[in-house]
Amino acid sequence: MNTVPRINRESAQRARAIDPAEWETRIDLAACYRLVDLYGMTDLHLNHISARVPGHEQHFLINPFGMMYEEITASSLVKIDLAGNIIANANAEYGINLAGYVIHSAIHRARSDVACVLHNSYQCGHGGLGAQMRTAAADPERIALVAHCVS
């Protein structure tokens, strides 16, 4: 089983010029990536979780393309706008995944009440029931879940 280092909010060093509310969102989103990895719900680096930046509703945070979930930290998340422009990226060698941007920006654009989007693809044993099953739901905590089941 994977082990995930505990993220200590008190000792985490907030990057300069990052608003405290954004930093809190970055910590929560990085922890979410680590938990998804811990529970084996990843497809390497091809799924995405994004969070809207508080106070900047046209911006959201997403994982750097190519970085594994267990590597993601609050500082490594990429901030982009709904048009796909990179606003902040501490790791110039990493960009964003176009497919991840398209899915997440569409949901953030259409649903201003959603603070976080989790998109996951996973293998399932439906046999002859068809190639894909798609579900989408929003829970009371303002999280949109999008899952693709590929058999």
PDB file of N, CA and C in Angstrom, residues 17-112:
ATOM      1  N   ALA A  17       3.985  36.118  -2.240  1.00  0.00           N
ATOM      2  CA  ALA A  17       3.002  36.698  -3.158  1.00  0.00           C
ATOM      3  C   ALA A  17       1.800  35.797  -3.414  1.00  0.00           C
ATOM      4  N   ILE A  18       1.643  34.729  -2.642  1.00  0.00           N
ATOM      5  CA  ILE A  18       0.439  33.908  -2.782  1.00  0.00           C
ATOM      6  C   ILE A  18      -0.505  34.273  -1.642  1.00  0.00           C
ATOM      7  N   ASP A  19      -1.709  34.633  -2.005  1.00  0.00           N
ATOM      8  CA  ASP A  19      -2.737  34.991  -1.045  1.00  0.00           C
ATOM      9  C   ASP A  19      -2.970  33.841  -0.071  1.00  0.00           C
ATOM     10  N   PRO A  20      -3.190  34.112   1.212  1.00  0.00           N
ATOM     11  CA  PRO A  20      -3.408  33.043   2.185  1.00  0.00           C
ATOM     12  C   PRO A  20      -4.568  32.102   1.826  1.00  0.00           C
ATOM     13  N   ALA A  21      -5.651  32.631   1.262  1.00  0.00           N
ATOM     14  CA  ALA A  21      -6.774  31.768   0.867  1.00  0.00           C
ATOM     15  C   ALA A  21      -6.370  30.837  -0.279  1.00  0.00           C
ATOM     16  N   GLU A  22      -5.584  31.353  -1.221  1.00  0.00           N
ATOM     17  CA  GLU A  22      -5.093  30.492  -2.306  1.00  0.00           C
ATOM     18  C   GLU A  22      -4.144  29.440  -1.748  1.00  0.00           C
ATOM     19  N   TRP A  23      -3.279  29.821  -0.820  1.00  0.00           N
ATOM     20  CA  TRP A  23      -2.336  28.869  -0.241  1.00  0.00           C
ATOM     21  C   TRP A  23      -3.080  27.736   0.464  1.00  0.00           C
ATOM     22  N   GLU A  24      -4.121  28.073   1.200  1.00  0.00           N
ATOM     23  CA  GLU A  24      -4.938  27.058   1.880  1.00  0.00           C
ATOM     24  C   GLU A  24      -5.559  26.102   0.857  1.00  0.00           C
ATOM     25  N   THR A  25      -6.046  26.643  -0.252  1.00  0.00           N
ATOM     26  CA  THR A  25      -6.616  25.815  -1.314  1.00  0.00           C
ATOM     27  C   THR A  25      -5.544  24.926  -1.924  1.00  0.00           C
ATOM     28  N   ARG A  26      -4.345  25.461  -2.121  1.00  0.00           N
ATOM     29  CA  ARG A  26      -3.230  24.672  -2.655  1.00  0.00           C
ATOM     30  C   ARG A  26      -2.898  23.495  -1.731  1.00  0.00           C
ATOM     31  N   ILE A  27      -2.854  23.748  -0.424  1.00  0.00           N
ATOM     32  CA  ILE A  27      -2.567  22.675   0.529  1.00  0.00           C
ATOM     33  C   ILE A  27      -3.651  21.599   0.463  1.00  0.00           C
ATOM     34  N   ASP A  28      -4.915  22.030   0.448  1.00  0.00           N
ATOM     35  CA  ASP A  28      -6.020  21.070   0.382  1.00  0.00           C
ATOM     36  C   ASP A  28      -5.986  20.254  -0.907  1.00  0.00           C
ATOM     37  N   LEU A  29      -5.707  20.916  -2.027  1.00  0.00           N
ATOM     38  CA  LEU A  29      -5.681  20.218  -3.314  1.00  0.00           C
ATOM     39  C   LEU A  29      -4.508  19.239  -3.375  1.00  0.00           C
ATOM     40  N   ALA A  30      -3.337  19.646  -2.890  1.00  0.00           N
ATOM     41  CA  ALA A  30      -2.189  18.730  -2.861  1.00  0.00           C
ATOM     42  C   ALA A  30      -2.506  17.521  -1.991  1.00  0.00           C
ATOM     43  N   ALA A  31      -3.170  17.748  -0.861  1.00  0.00           N
ATOM     44  CA  ALA A  31      -3.562  16.636   0.022  1.00  0.00           C
ATOM     45  C   ALA A  31      -4.552  15.715  -0.691  1.00  0.00           C
ATOM     46  N   CYS A  32      -5.454  16.287  -1.476  1.00  0.00           N
ATOM     47  CA  CYS A  32      -6.421  15.485  -2.228  1.00  0.00           C
ATOM     48  C   CYS A  32      -5.706  14.584  -3.234  1.00  0.00           C
ATOM     49  N   TYR A  33      -4.718  15.142  -3.952  1.00  0.00           N
ATOM     50  CA  TYR A  33      -3.934  14.323  -4.878  1.00  0.00           C
ATOM     51  C   TYR A  33      -3.260  13.173  -4.134  1.00  0.00           C
ATOM     52  N   ARG A  34      -2.694  13.456  -2.976  1.00  0.00           N
ATOM     53  CA  ARG A  34      -2.010  12.420  -2.194  1.00  0.00           C
ATOM     54  C   ARG A  34      -2.977  11.344  -1.718  1.00  0.00           C
ATOM     55  N   LEU A  35      -4.185  11.752  -1.317  1.00  0.00           N
ATOM     56  CA  LEU A  35      -5.178  10.771  -0.869  1.00  0.00           C
ATOM     57  C   LEU A  35      -5.673   9.898  -2.021  1.00  0.00           C
ATOM     58  N   VAL A  36      -5.901  10.503  -3.177  1.00  0.00           N
ATOM     59  CA  VAL A  36      -6.314   9.724  -4.349  1.00  0.00           C
ATOM     60  C   VAL A  36      -5.240   8.685  -4.669  1.00  0.00           C
ATOM     61  N   ASP A  37      -3.970   9.070  -4.565  1.00  0.00           N
ATOM     62  CA  ASP A  37      -2.873   8.130  -4.787  1.00  0.00           C
ATOM     63  C   ASP A  37      -2.862   7.050  -3.705  1.00  0.00           C
ATOM     64  N   LEU A  38      -3.006   7.454  -2.461  1.00  0.00           N
ATOM     65  CA  LEU A  38      -2.991   6.506  -1.339  1.00  0.00           C
ATOM     66  C   LEU A  38      -4.029   5.405  -1.526  1.00  0.00           C
ATOM     67  N   TYR A  39      -5.209   5.777  -2.003  1.00  0.00           N
ATOM     68  CA  TYR A  39      -6.288   4.810  -2.164  1.00  0.00           C
ATOM     69  C   TYR A  39      -6.282   4.126  -3.531  1.00  0.00           C
ATOM     70  N   GLY A  40      -5.208   4.311  -4.307  1.00  0.00           N
ATOM     71  CA  GLY A  40      -5.046   3.596  -5.566  1.00  0.00           C
ATOM     72  C   GLY A  40      -6.017   4.010  -6.652  1.00  0.00           C
ATOM     73  N   MET A  41      -6.474   5.239  -6.633  1.00  0.00           N
ATOM     74  CA  MET A  41      -7.468   5.703  -7.596  1.00  0.00           C
ATOM     75  C   MET A  41      -6.841   6.511  -8.723  1.00  0.00           C
ATOM     76  N   THR A  42      -5.554   6.312  -8.988  1.00  0.00           N
ATOM     77  CA  THR A  42      -4.895   7.077 -10.036  1.00  0.00           C
ATOM     78  C   THR A  42      -4.757   6.248 -11.306  1.00  0.00           C
ATOM     79  N   ASP A  43      -4.583   6.926 -12.395  1.00  0.00           N
ATOM     80  CA  ASP A  43      -4.218   6.311 -13.663  1.00  0.00           C
ATOM     81  C   ASP A  43      -2.900   6.977 -14.053  1.00  0.00           C
ATOM     82  N   LEU A  44      -1.876   6.700 -13.253  1.00  0.00           N
ATOM     83  CA  LEU A  44      -0.578   7.357 -13.348  1.00  0.00           C
ATOM     84  C   LEU A  44      -0.766   8.863 -13.215  1.00  0.00           C
ATOM     85  N   HIS A  45      -0.520   9.636 -14.264  1.00  0.00           N
ATOM     86  CA  HIS A  45      -0.654  11.088 -14.182  1.00  0.00           C
ATOM     87  C   HIS A  45      -1.754  11.606 -15.117  1.00  0.00           C
ATOM     88  N   LEU A  46      -2.645  10.715 -15.571  1.00  0.00           N
ATOM     89  CA  LEU A  46      -3.598  11.087 -16.618  1.00  0.00           C
ATOM     90  C   LEU A  46      -4.952  11.567 -16.110  1.00  0.00           C
ATOM     91  N   ASN A  47      -5.201  11.497 -14.832  1.00  0.00           N
ATOM     92  CA  ASN A  47      -6.427  12.051 -14.267  1.00  0.00           C
ATOM     93  C   ASN A  47      -6.086  13.417 -13.685  1.00  0.00           C
ATOM     94  N   HIS A  48      -7.104  14.175 -13.344  1.00  0.00           N
ATOM     95  CA  HIS A  48      -6.850  15.516 -12.830  1.00  0.00           C
ATOM     96  C   HIS A  48      -7.832  15.868 -11.731  1.00  0.00           C
ATOM     97  N   ILE A  49      -7.363  16.700 -10.826  1.00  0.00           N
ATOM     98  CA  ILE A  49      -8.207  17.305  -9.806  1.00  0.00           C
ATOM     99  C   ILE A  49      -7.895  18.792  -9.867  1.00  0.00           C
ATOM    100  N   SER A  50      -8.913  19.616  -9.876  1.00  0.00           N
ATOM    101  CA  SER A  50      -8.674  21.055  -9.925  1.00  0.00           C
ATOM    102  C   SER A  50      -9.486  21.743  -8.843  1.00  0.00           C
ATOM    103  N   ALA A  51      -9.038  22.929  -8.474  1.00  0.00           N
ATOM    104  CA  ALA A  51      -9.751  23.733  -7.477  1.00  0.00           C
ATOM    105  C   ALA A  51      -9.740  25.184  -7.919  1.00  0.00           C
ATOM    106  N   ARG A  52     -10.890  25.808  -7.787  1.00  0.00           N
ATOM    107  CA  ARG A  52     -11.010  27.227  -8.120  1.00  0.00           C
ATOM    108  C   ARG A  52     -10.226  28.041  -7.100  1.00  0.00           C
ATOM    109  N   VAL A  53      -9.565  29.105  -7.552  1.00  0.00           N
ATOM    110  CA  VAL A  53      -8.788  29.969  -6.662  1.00  0.00           C
ATOM    111  C   VAL A  53      -9.744  30.959  -5.991  1.00  0.00           C
ATOM    112  N   PRO A  54      -9.820  30.941  -4.661  1.00  0.00           N
ATOM    113  CA  PRO A  54     -10.731  31.862  -3.968  1.00  0.00           C
ATOM    114  C   PRO A  54     -10.401  33.316  -4.291  1.00  0.00           C
ATOM    115  N   GLY A  55     -11.440  34.083  -4.598  1.00  0.00           N
ATOM    116  CA  GLY A  55     -11.257  35.492  -4.911  1.00  0.00           C
ATOM    117  C   GLY A  55     -10.868  35.760  -6.356  1.00  0.00           C
ATOM    118  N   HIS A  56     -10.575  34.719  -7.100  1.00  0.00           N
ATOM    119  CA  HIS A  56     -10.211  34.834  -8.520  1.00  0.00           C
ATOM    120  C   HIS A  56     -10.971  33.740  -9.270  1.00  0.00           C
ATOM    121  N   GLU A  57     -12.247  33.920  -9.413  1.00  0.00           N
ATOM    122  CA  GLU A  57     -13.122  32.861  -9.928  1.00  0.00           C
ATOM    123  C   GLU A  57     -12.805  32.416 -11.341  1.00  0.00           C
ATOM    124  N   GLN A  58     -12.025  33.200 -12.090  1.00  0.00           N
ATOM    125  CA  GLN A  58     -11.636  32.815 -13.442  1.00  0.00           C
ATOM    126  C   GLN A  58     -10.354  31.984 -13.457  1.00  0.00           C
ATOM    127  N   HIS A  59      -9.766  31.747 -12.282  1.00  0.00           N
ATOM    128  CA  HIS A  59      -8.524  30.974 -12.171  1.00  0.00           C
ATOM    129  C   HIS A  59      -8.771  29.679 -11.427  1.00  0.00           C
ATOM    130  N   PHE A  60      -8.042  28.629 -11.826  1.00  0.00           N
ATOM    131  CA  PHE A  60      -8.084  27.393 -11.050  1.00  0.00           C
ATOM    132  C   PHE A  60      -6.713  26.746 -11.031  1.00  0.00           C
ATOM    133  N   LEU A  61      -6.525  25.859 -10.066  1.00  0.00           N
ATOM    134  CA  LEU A  61      -5.266  25.143  -9.872  1.00  0.00           C
ATOM    135  C   LEU A  61      -5.421  23.730 -10.409  1.00  0.00           C
ATOM    136  N   ILE A  62      -4.364  23.222 -11.038  1.00  0.00           N
ATOM    137  CA  ILE A  62      -4.385  21.869 -11.593  1.00  0.00           C
ATOM    138  C   ILE A  62      -2.978  21.288 -11.510  1.00  0.00           C
ATOM    139  N   ASN A  63      -2.870  19.985 -11.646  1.00  0.00           N
ATOM    140  CA  ASN A  63      -1.567  19.329 -11.540  1.00  0.00           C
ATOM    141  C   ASN A  63      -0.673  19.630 -12.741  1.00  0.00           C
ATOM    142  N   PRO A  64       0.636  19.683 -12.494  1.00  0.00           N
ATOM    143  CA  PRO A  64       1.588  19.822 -13.600  1.00  0.00           C
ATOM    144  C   PRO A  64       1.621  18.510 -14.381  1.00  0.00           C
ATOM    145  N   PHE A  65       1.515  18.580 -15.704  1.00  0.00           N
ATOM    146  CA  PHE A  65       1.475  17.371 -16.523  1.00  0.00           C
ATOM    147  C   PHE A  65       2.801  16.618 -16.444  1.00  0.00           C
ATOM    148  N   GLY A  66       2.718  15.340 -16.118  1.00  0.00           N
ATOM    149  CA  GLY A  66       3.889  14.481 -16.016  1.00  0.00           C
ATOM    150  C   GLY A  66       4.331  14.229 -14.588  1.00  0.00           C
ATOM    151  N   MET A  67       3.836  15.006 -13.645  1.00  0.00           N
ATOM    152  CA  MET A  67       4.187  14.813 -12.242  1.00  0.00           C
ATOM    153  C   MET A  67       3.224  13.785 -11.647  1.00  0.00           C
ATOM    154  N   MET A  68       3.775  12.800 -10.972  1.00  0.00           N
ATOM    155  CA  MET A  68       2.945  11.766 -10.355  1.00  0.00           C
ATOM    156  C   MET A  68       2.202  12.347  -9.150  1.00  0.00           C
ATOM    157  N   TYR A  69       1.062  11.755  -8.820  1.00  0.00           N
ATOM    158  CA  TYR A  69       0.244  12.280  -7.730  1.00  0.00           C
ATOM    159  C   TYR A  69       1.015  12.376  -6.420  1.00  0.00           C
ATOM    160  N   GLU A  70       1.864  11.388  -6.136  1.00  0.00           N
ATOM    161  CA  GLU A  70       2.590  11.407  -4.862  1.00  0.00           C
ATOM    162  C   GLU A  70       3.669  12.483  -4.832  1.00  0.00           C
ATOM    163  N   GLU A  71       3.961  13.095  -5.967  1.00  0.00           N
ATOM    164  CA  GLU A  71       4.966  14.155  -6.036  1.00  0.00           C
ATOM    165  C   GLU A  71       4.377  15.557  -5.897  1.00  0.00           C
ATOM    166  N   ILE A  72       3.076  15.682  -6.026  1.00  0.00           N
ATOM    167  CA  ILE A  72       2.436  16.992  -6.070  1.00  0.00           C
ATOM    168  C   ILE A  72       2.434  17.642  -4.687  1.00  0.00           C
ATOM    169  N   THR A  73       2.833  18.902  -4.675  1.00  0.00           N
ATOM    170  CA  THR A  73       2.830  19.714  -3.457  1.00  0.00           C
ATOM    171  C   THR A  73       2.022  20.986  -3.723  1.00  0.00           C
ATOM    172  N   ALA A  74       1.763  21.723  -2.664  1.00  0.00           N
ATOM    173  CA  ALA A  74       1.039  22.990  -2.808  1.00  0.00           C
ATOM    174  C   ALA A  74       1.774  23.928  -3.758  1.00  0.00           C
ATOM    175  N   SER A  75       3.093  23.932  -3.676  1.00  0.00           N
ATOM    176  CA  SER A  75       3.891  24.831  -4.509  1.00  0.00           C
ATOM    177  C   SER A  75       3.978  24.392  -5.959  1.00  0.00           C
ATOM    178  N   SER A  76       3.802  23.105  -6.226  1.00  0.00           N
ATOM    179  CA  SER A  76       3.971  22.619  -7.600  1.00  0.00           C
ATOM    180  C   SER A  76       2.719  22.768  -8.460  1.00  0.00           C
ATOM    181  N   LEU A  77       1.571  23.046  -7.865  1.00  0.00           N
ATOM    182  CA  LEU A  77       0.340  23.176  -8.639  1.00  0.00           C
ATOM    183  C   LEU A  77       0.425  24.360  -9.592  1.00  0.00           C
ATOM    184  N   VAL A  78      -0.187  24.210 -10.758  1.00  0.00           N
ATOM    185  CA  VAL A  78      -0.161  25.247 -11.790  1.00  0.00           C
ATOM    186  C   VAL A  78      -1.471  26.023 -11.728  1.00  0.00           C
ATOM    187  N   LYS A  79      -1.377  27.351 -11.729  1.00  0.00           N
ATOM    188  CA  LYS A  79      -2.574  28.198 -11.757  1.00  0.00           C
ATOM    189  C   LYS A  79      -2.800  28.644 -13.194  1.00  0.00           C
ATOM    190  N   ILE A  80      -4.017  28.372 -13.706  1.00  0.00           N
ATOM    191  CA  ILE A  80      -4.376  28.764 -15.064  1.00  0.00           C
ATOM    192  C   ILE A  80      -5.708  29.496 -15.045  1.00  0.00           C
ATOM    193  N   ASP A  81      -5.993  30.210 -16.117  1.00  0.00           N
ATOM    194  CA  ASP A  81      -7.297  30.857 -16.219  1.00  0.00           C
ATOM    195  C   ASP A  81      -8.201  30.020 -17.124  1.00  0.00           C
ATOM    196  N   LEU A  82      -9.455  30.427 -17.216  1.00  0.00           N
ATOM    197  CA  LEU A  82     -10.423  29.644 -17.992  1.00  0.00           C
ATOM    198  C   LEU A  82     -10.092  29.603 -19.479  1.00  0.00           C
ATOM    199  N   ALA A  83      -9.258  30.527 -19.941  1.00  0.00           N
ATOM    200  CA  ALA A  83      -8.846  30.538 -21.351  1.00  0.00           C
ATOM    201  C   ALA A  83      -7.621  29.656 -21.600  1.00  0.00           C
ATOM    202  N   GLY A  84      -7.059  29.075 -20.539  1.00  0.00           N
ATOM    203  CA  GLY A  84      -5.909  28.180 -20.688  1.00  0.00           C
ATOM    204  C   GLY A  84      -4.560  28.847 -20.533  1.00  0.00           C
ATOM    205  N   ASN A  85      -4.541  30.116 -20.186  1.00  0.00           N
ATOM    206  CA  ASN A  85      -3.280  30.819 -19.966  1.00  0.00           C
ATOM    207  C   ASN A  85      -2.693  30.435 -18.612  1.00  0.00           C
ATOM    208  N   ILE A  86      -1.410  30.142 -18.591  1.00  0.00           N
ATOM    209  CA  ILE A  86      -0.754  29.822 -17.326  1.00  0.00           C
ATOM    210  C   ILE A  86      -0.491  31.132 -16.593  1.00  0.00           C
ATOM    211  N   ILE A  87      -1.033  31.238 -15.391  1.00  0.00           N
ATOM    212  CA  ILE A  87      -0.898  32.435 -14.566  1.00  0.00           C
ATOM    213  C   ILE A  87       0.308  32.298 -13.644  1.00  0.00           C
ATOM    214  N   ALA A  88       0.501  31.108 -13.083  1.00  0.00           N
ATOM    215  CA  ALA A  88       1.634  30.870 -12.178  1.00  0.00           C
ATOM    216  C   ALA A  88       2.040  29.406 -12.285  1.00  0.00           C
ATOM    217  N   ASN A  89       3.353  29.182 -12.446  1.00  0.00           N
ATOM    218  CA  ASN A  89       3.886  27.830 -12.555  1.00  0.00           C
ATOM    219  C   ASN A  89       5.317  27.845 -12.020  1.00  0.00           C
ATOM    220  N   ALA A  90       5.515  27.239 -10.867  1.00  0.00           N
ATOM    221  CA  ALA A  90       6.830  27.239 -10.233  1.00  0.00           C
ATOM    222  C   ALA A  90       7.789  26.262 -10.898  1.00  0.00           C
ATOM    223  N   ASN A  91       7.290  25.380 -11.750  1.00  0.00           N
ATOM    224  CA  ASN A  91       8.113  24.356 -12.391  1.00  0.00           C
ATOM    225  C   ASN A  91       8.042  24.511 -13.898  1.00  0.00           C
ATOM    226  N   ALA A  92       8.934  25.306 -14.449  1.00  0.00           N
ATOM    227  CA  ALA A  92       8.889  25.604 -15.883  1.00  0.00           C
ATOM    228  C   ALA A  92       9.020  24.364 -16.758  1.00  0.00           C
ATOM    229  N   GLU A  93       9.625  23.285 -16.247  1.00  0.00           N
ATOM    230  CA  GLU A  93       9.772  22.075 -17.055  1.00  0.00           C
ATOM    231  C   GLU A  93       8.464  21.294 -17.191  1.00  0.00           C
ATOM    232  N   TYR A  94       7.451  21.664 -16.417  1.00  0.00           N
ATOM    233  CA  TYR A  94       6.144  21.019 -16.503  1.00  0.00           C
ATOM    234  C   TYR A  94       5.128  22.013 -17.041  1.00  0.00           C
ATOM    235  N   GLY A  95       4.249  21.520 -17.903  1.00  0.00           N
ATOM    236  CA  GLY A  95       3.141  22.333 -18.392  1.00  0.00           C
ATOM    237  C   GLY A  95       1.846  21.758 -17.859  1.00  0.00           C
ATOM    238  N   ILE A  96       0.780  21.934 -18.620  1.00  0.00           N
ATOM    239  CA  ILE A  96      -0.504  21.346 -18.246  1.00  0.00           C
ATOM    240  C   ILE A  96      -0.947  20.403 -19.356  1.00  0.00           C
ATOM    241  N   ASN A  97      -1.808  19.491 -19.029  1.00  0.00           N
ATOM    242  CA  ASN A  97      -2.361  18.550 -19.986  1.00  0.00           C
ATOM    243  C   ASN A  97      -3.567  19.196 -20.668  1.00  0.00           C
ATOM    244  N   LEU A  98      -3.569  19.238 -21.990  1.00  0.00           N
ATOM    245  CA  LEU A  98      -4.650  19.885 -22.731  1.00  0.00           C
ATOM    246  C   LEU A  98      -6.006  19.254 -22.419  1.00  0.00           C
ATOM    247  N   ALA A  99      -6.071  17.933 -22.385  1.00  0.00           N
ATOM    248  CA  ALA A  99      -7.347  17.262 -22.093  1.00  0.00           C
ATOM    249  C   ALA A  99      -7.842  17.635 -20.695  1.00  0.00           C
ATOM    250  N   GLY A 100      -6.930  17.682 -19.732  1.00  0.00           N
ATOM    251  CA  GLY A 100      -7.305  18.073 -18.377  1.00  0.00           C
ATOM    252  C   GLY A 100      -7.837  19.494 -18.339  1.00  0.00           C
ATOM    253  N   TYR A 101      -7.163  20.390 -19.050  1.00  0.00           N
ATOM    254  CA  TYR A 101      -7.619  21.774 -19.121  1.00  0.00           C
ATOM    255  C   TYR A 101      -9.025  21.854 -19.720  1.00  0.00           C
ATOM    256  N   VAL A 102      -9.251  21.161 -20.823  1.00  0.00           N
ATOM    257  CA  VAL A 102     -10.538  21.245 -21.521  1.00  0.00           C
ATOM    258  C   VAL A 102     -11.682  20.796 -20.612  1.00  0.00           C
ATOM    259  N   ILE A 103     -11.521  19.657 -19.965  1.00  0.00           N
ATOM    260  CA  ILE A 103     -12.575  19.124 -19.083  1.00  0.00           C
ATOM    261  C   ILE A 103     -12.809  20.065 -17.903  1.00  0.00           C
ATOM    262  N   HIS A 104     -11.738  20.435 -17.227  1.00  0.00           N
ATOM    263  CA  HIS A 104     -11.876  21.216 -15.999  1.00  0.00           C
ATOM    264  C   HIS A 104     -12.319  22.652 -16.256  1.00  0.00           C
ATOM    265  N   SER A 105     -11.811  23.280 -17.291  1.00  0.00           N
ATOM    266  CA  SER A 105     -12.235  24.657 -17.570  1.00  0.00           C
ATOM    267  C   SER A 105     -13.709  24.703 -17.952  1.00  0.00           C
ATOM    268  N   ALA A 106     -14.178  23.693 -18.684  1.00  0.00           N
ATOM    269  CA  ALA A 106     -15.591  23.665 -19.075  1.00  0.00           C
ATOM    270  C   ALA A 106     -16.493  23.570 -17.849  1.00  0.00           C
ATOM    271  N   ILE A 107     -16.107  22.736 -16.892  1.00  0.00           N
ATOM    272  CA  ILE A 107     -16.918  22.595 -15.679  1.00  0.00           C
ATOM    273  C   ILE A 107     -16.835  23.862 -14.833  1.00  0.00           C
ATOM    274  N   HIS A 108     -15.617  24.384 -14.631  1.00  0.00           N
ATOM    275  CA  HIS A 108     -15.485  25.617 -13.835  1.00  0.00           C
ATOM    276  C   HIS A 108     -16.214  26.786 -14.492  1.00  0.00           C
ATOM    277  N   ARG A 109     -16.222  26.848 -15.824  1.00  0.00           N
ATOM    278  CA  ARG A 109     -16.910  27.926 -16.540  1.00  0.00           C
ATOM    279  C   ARG A 109     -18.425  27.781 -16.386  1.00  0.00           C
ATOM    280  N   ALA A 110     -18.920  26.572 -16.518  1.00  0.00           N
ATOM    281  CA  ALA A 110     -20.365  26.332 -16.491  1.00  0.00           C
ATOM    282  C   ALA A 110     -20.951  26.338 -15.083  1.00  0.00           C
ATOM    283  N   ARG A 111     -20.144  25.981 -14.100  1.00  0.00           N
ATOM    284  CA  ARG A 111     -20.651  25.824 -12.734  1.00  0.00           C
ATOM    285  C   ARG A 111     -19.856  26.698 -11.770  1.00  0.00           C
ATOM    286  N   SER A 112     -20.247  27.946 -11.636  1.00  0.00           N
ATOM    287  CA  SER A 112     -19.529  28.861 -10.743  1.00  0.00           C
ATOM    288  C   SER A 112     -19.674  28.466  -9.278  1.00  0.00           C
TER     289      SER A 112
END
